[in-house]
Amino acid sequence: SVQPPGGQVELGDRLVLSCTVVVGTGALSFSWHQEGSGAQLGTAPPQELRHVGDNDSGQYWCRVSDGDSVAE
């Protein structure tokens, strides 16, 4: 989920991406990724971009692992 709803923001705005897991066992690990970037953006279930800039445009996804399986 995203805040604001729809994920449409202006330059300088704040964007919060949330990742929720419905089913899983054991300790869960989260990682955030951006389309076209090989770098991991963060490891917290809510990922906050405080001041959105030109380089923040694109698709984002969350990867969650419970040690046995991975979901994106």
Short mmCIF file of the N, C-alpha and C atoms (twelve columns), coordinates in Angstrom:
data_MODEL
# 
_entry.id   MODEL 
# 
loop_
_atom_site.group_PDB 
_atom_site.id 
_atom_site.type_symbol 
_atom_site.label_atom_id 
_atom_site.label_alt_id 
_atom_site.label_comp_id 
_atom_site.label_asym_id 
_atom_site.label_seq_id 
_atom_site.Cartn_x 
_atom_site.Cartn_y 
_atom_site.Cartn_z 
_atom_site.pdbx_PDB_model_num 
ATOM 1   N N  . SER A 1  0.853  -1.182  0.000   1 
ATOM 2   C CA . SER A 1  0.000  0.000   0.000   1 
ATOM 3   C C  . SER A 1  0.890  1.233   0.000   1 
ATOM 4   N N  . VAL A 2  0.330  2.338   -0.411  1 
ATOM 5   C CA . VAL A 2  1.095  3.582   -0.476  1 
ATOM 6   C C  . VAL A 2  0.301  4.720   0.146   1 
ATOM 7   N N  . GLN A 3  1.024  5.690   0.668   1 
ATOM 8   C CA . GLN A 3  0.444  6.934   1.144   1 
ATOM 9   C C  . GLN A 3  1.183  8.063   0.475   1 
ATOM 10  N N  . PRO A 4  0.595  8.938   -0.267  1 
ATOM 11  C CA . PRO A 4  -0.839 9.079   -0.460  1 
ATOM 12  C C  . PRO A 4  -1.407 7.968   -1.343  1 
ATOM 13  N N  . PRO A 5  -2.734 7.704   -1.231  1 
ATOM 14  C CA . PRO A 5  -3.357 6.669   -2.055  1 
ATOM 15  C C  . PRO A 5  -3.065 6.893   -3.541  1 
ATOM 16  N N  . GLY A 6  -2.752 5.820   -4.237  1 
ATOM 17  C CA . GLY A 6  -2.429 5.911   -5.655  1 
ATOM 18  C C  . GLY A 6  -0.955 6.143   -5.908  1 
ATOM 19  N N  . GLY A 7  -0.221 6.596   -4.895  1 
ATOM 20  C CA . GLY A 7  1.216  6.773   -5.015  1 
ATOM 21  C C  . GLY A 7  1.641  7.914   -5.919  1 
ATOM 22  N N  . GLN A 8  0.721  8.811   -6.246  1 
ATOM 23  C CA . GLN A 8  1.057  9.957   -7.089  1 
ATOM 24  C C  . GLN A 8  1.488  11.115  -6.197  1 
ATOM 25  N N  . VAL A 9  2.721  11.571  -6.373  1 
ATOM 26  C CA . VAL A 9  3.252  12.656  -5.552  1 
ATOM 27  C C  . VAL A 9  3.943  13.680  -6.434  1 
ATOM 28  N N  . GLU A 10 4.118  14.852  -5.898  1 
ATOM 29  C CA . GLU A 10 4.850  15.929  -6.551  1 
ATOM 30  C C  . GLU A 10 6.287  15.916  -6.041  1 
ATOM 31  N N  . LEU A 11 7.194  16.523  -6.786  1 
ATOM 32  C CA . LEU A 11 8.577  16.649  -6.322  1 
ATOM 33  C C  . LEU A 11 8.596  17.303  -4.950  1 
ATOM 34  N N  . GLY A 12 9.362  16.732  -4.039  1 
ATOM 35  C CA . GLY A 12 9.477  17.259  -2.687  1 
ATOM 36  C C  . GLY A 12 8.469  16.691  -1.702  1 
ATOM 37  N N  . ASP A 13 7.437  15.989  -2.206  1 
ATOM 38  C CA . ASP A 13 6.434  15.387  -1.329  1 
ATOM 39  C C  . ASP A 13 6.995  14.168  -0.606  1 
ATOM 40  N N  . ARG A 14 6.227  13.663  0.336   1 
ATOM 41  C CA . ARG A 14 6.552  12.466  1.122   1 
ATOM 42  C C  . ARG A 14 5.756  11.292  0.566   1 
ATOM 43  N N  . LEU A 15 6.403  10.120  0.462   1 
ATOM 44  C CA . LEU A 15 5.755  8.894   0.003   1 
ATOM 45  C C  . LEU A 15 6.094  7.779   0.981   1 
ATOM 46  N N  . VAL A 16 5.082  7.040   1.430   1 
ATOM 47  C CA . VAL A 16 5.295  5.910   2.333   1 
ATOM 48  C C  . VAL A 16 4.776  4.652   1.651   1 
ATOM 49  N N  . LEU A 17 5.644  3.648   1.513   1 
ATOM 50  C CA . LEU A 17 5.298  2.356   0.928   1 
ATOM 51  C C  . LEU A 17 5.214  1.341   2.066   1 
ATOM 52  N N  . SER A 18 4.125  0.594   2.124   1 
ATOM 53  C CA . SER A 18 3.942  -0.401  3.187   1 
ATOM 54  C C  . SER A 18 3.849  -1.791  2.593   1 
ATOM 55  N N  . CYS A 19 4.389  -2.752  3.304   1 
ATOM 56  C CA . CYS A 19 4.374  -4.143  2.874   1 
ATOM 57  C C  . CYS A 19 3.810  -4.986  4.005   1 
ATOM 58  N N  . THR A 20 2.773  -5.777  3.704   1 
ATOM 59  C CA . THR A 20 2.115  -6.602  4.702   1 
ATOM 60  C C  . THR A 20 2.158  -8.056  4.270   1 
ATOM 61  N N  . VAL A 21 2.439  -8.932  5.202   1 
ATOM 62  C CA . VAL A 21 2.487  -10.373 4.935   1 
ATOM 63  C C  . VAL A 21 1.286  -11.021 5.616   1 
ATOM 64  N N  . VAL A 22 0.514  -11.785 4.852   1 
ATOM 65  C CA . VAL A 22 -0.669 -12.429 5.392   1 
ATOM 66  C C  . VAL A 22 -0.324 -13.755 6.049   1 
ATOM 67  N N  . VAL A 23 0.561  -14.534 5.419   1 
ATOM 68  C CA . VAL A 23 0.923  -15.850 5.938   1 
ATOM 69  C C  . VAL A 23 2.436  -15.982 5.926   1 
ATOM 70  N N  . GLY A 24 2.981  -16.541 6.984   1 
ATOM 71  C CA . GLY A 24 4.419  -16.777 7.064   1 
ATOM 72  C C  . GLY A 24 4.768  -17.346 8.424   1 
ATOM 73  N N  . THR A 25 5.886  -18.037 8.487   1 
ATOM 74  C CA . THR A 25 6.326  -18.596 9.758   1 
ATOM 75  C C  . THR A 25 7.728  -18.112 10.055  1 
ATOM 76  N N  . GLY A 26 8.048  -18.054 11.322  1 
ATOM 77  C CA . GLY A 26 9.387  -17.639 11.721  1 
ATOM 78  C C  . GLY A 26 9.601  -16.148 11.544  1 
ATOM 79  N N  . ALA A 27 10.855 -15.747 11.652  1 
ATOM 80  C CA . ALA A 27 11.219 -14.346 11.502  1 
ATOM 81  C C  . ALA A 27 11.142 -13.950 10.032  1 
ATOM 82  N N  . LEU A 28 10.553 -12.793 9.754   1 
ATOM 83  C CA . LEU A 28 10.426 -12.304 8.389   1 
ATOM 84  C C  . LEU A 28 11.461 -11.223 8.129   1 
ATOM 85  N N  . SER A 29 12.054 -11.251 6.947   1 
ATOM 86  C CA . SER A 29 12.966 -10.182 6.542   1 
ATOM 87  C C  . SER A 29 12.384 -9.483  5.319   1 
ATOM 88  N N  . PHE A 30 12.460 -8.162  5.314   1 
ATOM 89  C CA . PHE A 30 11.909 -7.332  4.257   1 
ATOM 90  C C  . PHE A 30 13.038 -6.617  3.535   1 
ATOM 91  N N  . SER A 31 12.867 -6.402  2.234   1 
ATOM 92  C CA . SER A 31 13.778 -5.534  1.491   1 
ATOM 93  C C  . SER A 31 12.988 -4.825  0.404   1 
ATOM 94  N N  . TRP A 32 13.303 -3.552  0.201   1 
ATOM 95  C CA . TRP A 32 12.632 -2.720  -0.797  1 
ATOM 96  C C  . TRP A 32 13.557 -2.505  -1.981  1 
ATOM 97  N N  . HIS A 33 12.961 -2.513  -3.188  1 
ATOM 98  C CA . HIS A 33 13.730 -2.371  -4.422  1 
ATOM 99  C C  . HIS A 33 13.000 -1.436  -5.372  1 
ATOM 100 N N  . GLN A 34 13.777 -0.758  -6.233  1 
ATOM 101 C CA . GLN A 34 13.208 0.142   -7.232  1 
ATOM 102 C C  . GLN A 34 13.586 -0.351  -8.615  1 
ATOM 103 N N  . GLU A 35 12.628 -0.323  -9.529  1 
ATOM 104 C CA . GLU A 35 12.846 -0.722  -10.908 1 
ATOM 105 C C  . GLU A 35 14.071 -0.007  -11.484 1 
ATOM 106 N N  . GLY A 36 14.958 -0.770  -12.118 1 
ATOM 107 C CA . GLY A 36 16.129 -0.186  -12.761 1 
ATOM 108 C C  . GLY A 36 17.304 0.067   -11.834 1 
ATOM 109 N N  . SER A 37 17.133 -0.190  -10.534 1 
ATOM 110 C CA . SER A 37 18.214 0.025   -9.574  1 
ATOM 111 C C  . SER A 37 18.595 -1.309  -8.950  1 
ATOM 112 N N  . GLY A 38 19.861 -1.618  -8.920  1 
ATOM 113 C CA . GLY A 38 20.318 -2.851  -8.293  1 
ATOM 114 C C  . GLY A 38 20.460 -2.726  -6.787  1 
ATOM 115 N N  . ALA A 39 20.333 -1.508  -6.277  1 
ATOM 116 C CA . ALA A 39 20.543 -1.270  -4.853  1 
ATOM 117 C C  . ALA A 39 19.290 -1.568  -4.039  1 
ATOM 118 N N  . GLN A 40 19.496 -2.104  -2.855  1 
ATOM 119 C CA . GLN A 40 18.405 -2.289  -1.898  1 
ATOM 120 C C  . GLN A 40 18.122 -0.942  -1.256  1 
ATOM 121 N N  . LEU A 41 16.845 -0.562  -1.172  1 
ATOM 122 C CA . LEU A 41 16.484 0.754   -0.645  1 
ATOM 123 C C  . LEU A 41 16.305 0.778   0.862   1 
ATOM 124 N N  . GLY A 42 15.891 -0.331  1.441   1 
ATOM 125 C CA . GLY A 42 15.653 -0.377  2.876   1 
ATOM 126 C C  . GLY A 42 15.192 -1.751  3.300   1 
ATOM 127 N N  . THR A 43 15.063 -1.945  4.616   1 
ATOM 128 C CA . THR A 43 14.687 -3.254  5.141   1 
ATOM 129 C C  . THR A 43 13.537 -3.176  6.143   1 
ATOM 130 N N  . ALA A 44 12.852 -2.066  6.236   1 
ATOM 131 C CA . ALA A 44 11.723 -1.929  7.157   1 
ATOM 132 C C  . ALA A 44 10.416 -2.126  6.391   1 
ATOM 133 N N  . PRO A 45 9.406  -2.758  7.018   1 
ATOM 134 C CA . PRO A 45 8.131  -2.955  6.320   1 
ATOM 135 C C  . PRO A 45 7.537  -1.656  5.768   1 
ATOM 136 N N  . PRO A 46 7.522  -0.544  6.532   1 
ATOM 137 C CA . PRO A 46 7.164  0.706   5.859   1 
ATOM 138 C C  . PRO A 46 8.443  1.393   5.387   1 
ATOM 139 N N  . GLN A 47 8.489  1.744   4.106   1 
ATOM 140 C CA . GLN A 47 9.639  2.464   3.535   1 
ATOM 141 C C  . GLN A 47 9.184  3.885   3.256   1 
ATOM 142 N N  . GLU A 48 9.896  4.863   3.789   1 
ATOM 143 C CA . GLU A 48 9.503  6.255   3.619   1 
ATOM 144 C C  . GLU A 48 10.507 7.003   2.751   1 
ATOM 145 N N  . LEU A 49 9.978  7.687   1.740   1 
ATOM 146 C CA . LEU A 49 10.771 8.611   0.938   1 
ATOM 147 C C  . LEU A 49 10.318 9.998   1.370   1 
ATOM 148 N N  . ARG A 50 11.145 10.707  2.104   1 
ATOM 149 C CA . ARG A 50 10.724 11.971  2.721   1 
ATOM 150 C C  . ARG A 50 10.593 13.119  1.743   1 
ATOM 151 N N  . HIS A 51 11.475 13.193  0.769   1 
ATOM 152 C CA . HIS A 51 11.438 14.271  -0.216  1 
ATOM 153 C C  . HIS A 51 11.648 13.659  -1.593  1 
ATOM 154 N N  . VAL A 52 10.557 13.305  -2.256  1 
ATOM 155 C CA . VAL A 52 10.630 12.634  -3.546  1 
ATOM 156 C C  . VAL A 52 11.319 13.534  -4.573  1 
ATOM 157 N N  . GLY A 53 12.294 12.944  -5.278  1 
ATOM 158 C CA . GLY A 53 13.028 13.669  -6.313  1 
ATOM 159 C C  . GLY A 53 12.890 12.986  -7.660  1 
ATOM 160 N N  . ASP A 54 13.524 13.541  -8.679  1 
ATOM 161 C CA . ASP A 54 13.477 12.995  -10.032 1 
ATOM 162 C C  . ASP A 54 13.924 11.540  -10.089 1 
ATOM 163 N N  . ASN A 55 14.924 11.169  -9.315  1 
ATOM 164 C CA . ASN A 55 15.459 9.806   -9.349  1 
ATOM 165 C C  . ASN A 55 14.550 8.786   -8.665  1 
ATOM 166 N N  . ASP A 56 13.480 9.235   -8.021  1 
ATOM 167 C CA . ASP A 56 12.581 8.334   -7.307  1 
ATOM 168 C C  . ASP A 56 11.426 7.835   -8.173  1 
ATOM 169 N N  . SER A 57 11.348 8.280   -9.407  1 
ATOM 170 C CA . SER A 57 10.273 7.867   -10.300 1 
ATOM 171 C C  . SER A 57 10.421 6.401   -10.682 1 
ATOM 172 N N  . GLY A 58 9.301  5.676   -10.793 1 
ATOM 173 C CA . GLY A 58 9.339  4.291   -11.240 1 
ATOM 174 C C  . GLY A 58 8.546  3.359   -10.353 1 
ATOM 175 N N  . GLN A 59 8.693  2.077   -10.609 1 
ATOM 176 C CA . GLN A 59 8.003  1.032   -9.867  1 
ATOM 177 C C  . GLN A 59 8.852  0.577   -8.681  1 
ATOM 178 N N  . TYR A 60 8.184  0.246   -7.578  1 
ATOM 179 C CA . TYR A 60 8.835  -0.262  -6.375  1 
ATOM 180 C C  . TYR A 60 8.226  -1.600  -6.010  1 
ATOM 181 N N  . TRP A 61 8.996  -2.446  -5.351  1 
ATOM 182 C CA . TRP A 61 8.444  -3.691  -4.833  1 
ATOM 183 C C  . TRP A 61 9.140  -4.075  -3.545  1 
ATOM 184 N N  . CYS A 62 8.407  -4.887  -2.775  1 
ATOM 185 C CA . CYS A 62 8.891  -5.408  -1.504  1 
ATOM 186 C C  . CYS A 62 9.150  -6.893  -1.657  1 
ATOM 187 N N  . ARG A 63 10.266 -7.353  -1.142  1 
ATOM 188 C CA . ARG A 63 10.598 -8.785  -1.119  1 
ATOM 189 C C  . ARG A 63 10.606 -9.212  0.346   1 
ATOM 190 N N  . VAL A 64 9.867  -10.279 0.641   1 
ATOM 191 C CA . VAL A 64 9.760  -10.781 2.011   1 
ATOM 192 C C  . VAL A 64 10.192 -12.238 2.037   1 
ATOM 193 N N  . SER A 65 11.009 -12.580 3.014   1 
ATOM 194 C CA . SER A 65 11.465 -13.958 3.163   1 
ATOM 195 C C  . SER A 65 11.253 -14.413 4.596   1 
ATOM 196 N N  . ASP A 66 10.842 -15.672 4.735   1 
ATOM 197 C CA . ASP A 66 10.733 -16.273 6.074   1 
ATOM 198 C C  . ASP A 66 11.846 -17.295 6.290   1 
ATOM 199 N N  . GLY A 67 12.856 -17.281 5.430   1 
ATOM 200 C CA . GLY A 67 13.970 -18.219 5.521   1 
ATOM 201 C C  . GLY A 67 13.797 -19.420 4.635   1 
ATOM 202 N N  . ASP A 68 12.541 -19.799 4.355   1 
ATOM 203 C CA . ASP A 68 12.241 -20.942 3.489   1 
ATOM 204 C C  . ASP A 68 11.720 -20.520 2.130   1 
ATOM 205 N N  . SER A 69 10.943 -19.445 2.101   1 
ATOM 206 C CA . SER A 69 10.361 -19.007 0.847   1 
ATOM 207 C C  . SER A 69 10.446 -17.487 0.737   1 
ATOM 208 N N  . VAL A 70 10.270 -16.993 -0.496  1 
ATOM 209 C CA . VAL A 70 10.365 -15.563 -0.783  1 
ATOM 210 C C  . VAL A 70 9.121  -15.152 -1.553  1 
ATOM 211 N N  . ALA A 71 8.581  -13.978 -1.233  1 
ATOM 212 C CA . ALA A 71 7.444  -13.401 -1.963  1 
ATOM 213 C C  . ALA A 71 7.794  -11.979 -2.335  1 
ATOM 214 N N  . GLU A 72 7.338  -11.550 -3.506  1 
ATOM 215 C CA . GLU A 72 7.543  -10.161 -3.949  1 
ATOM 216 C C  . GLU A 72 6.217  -9.527  -4.242  1 
# 
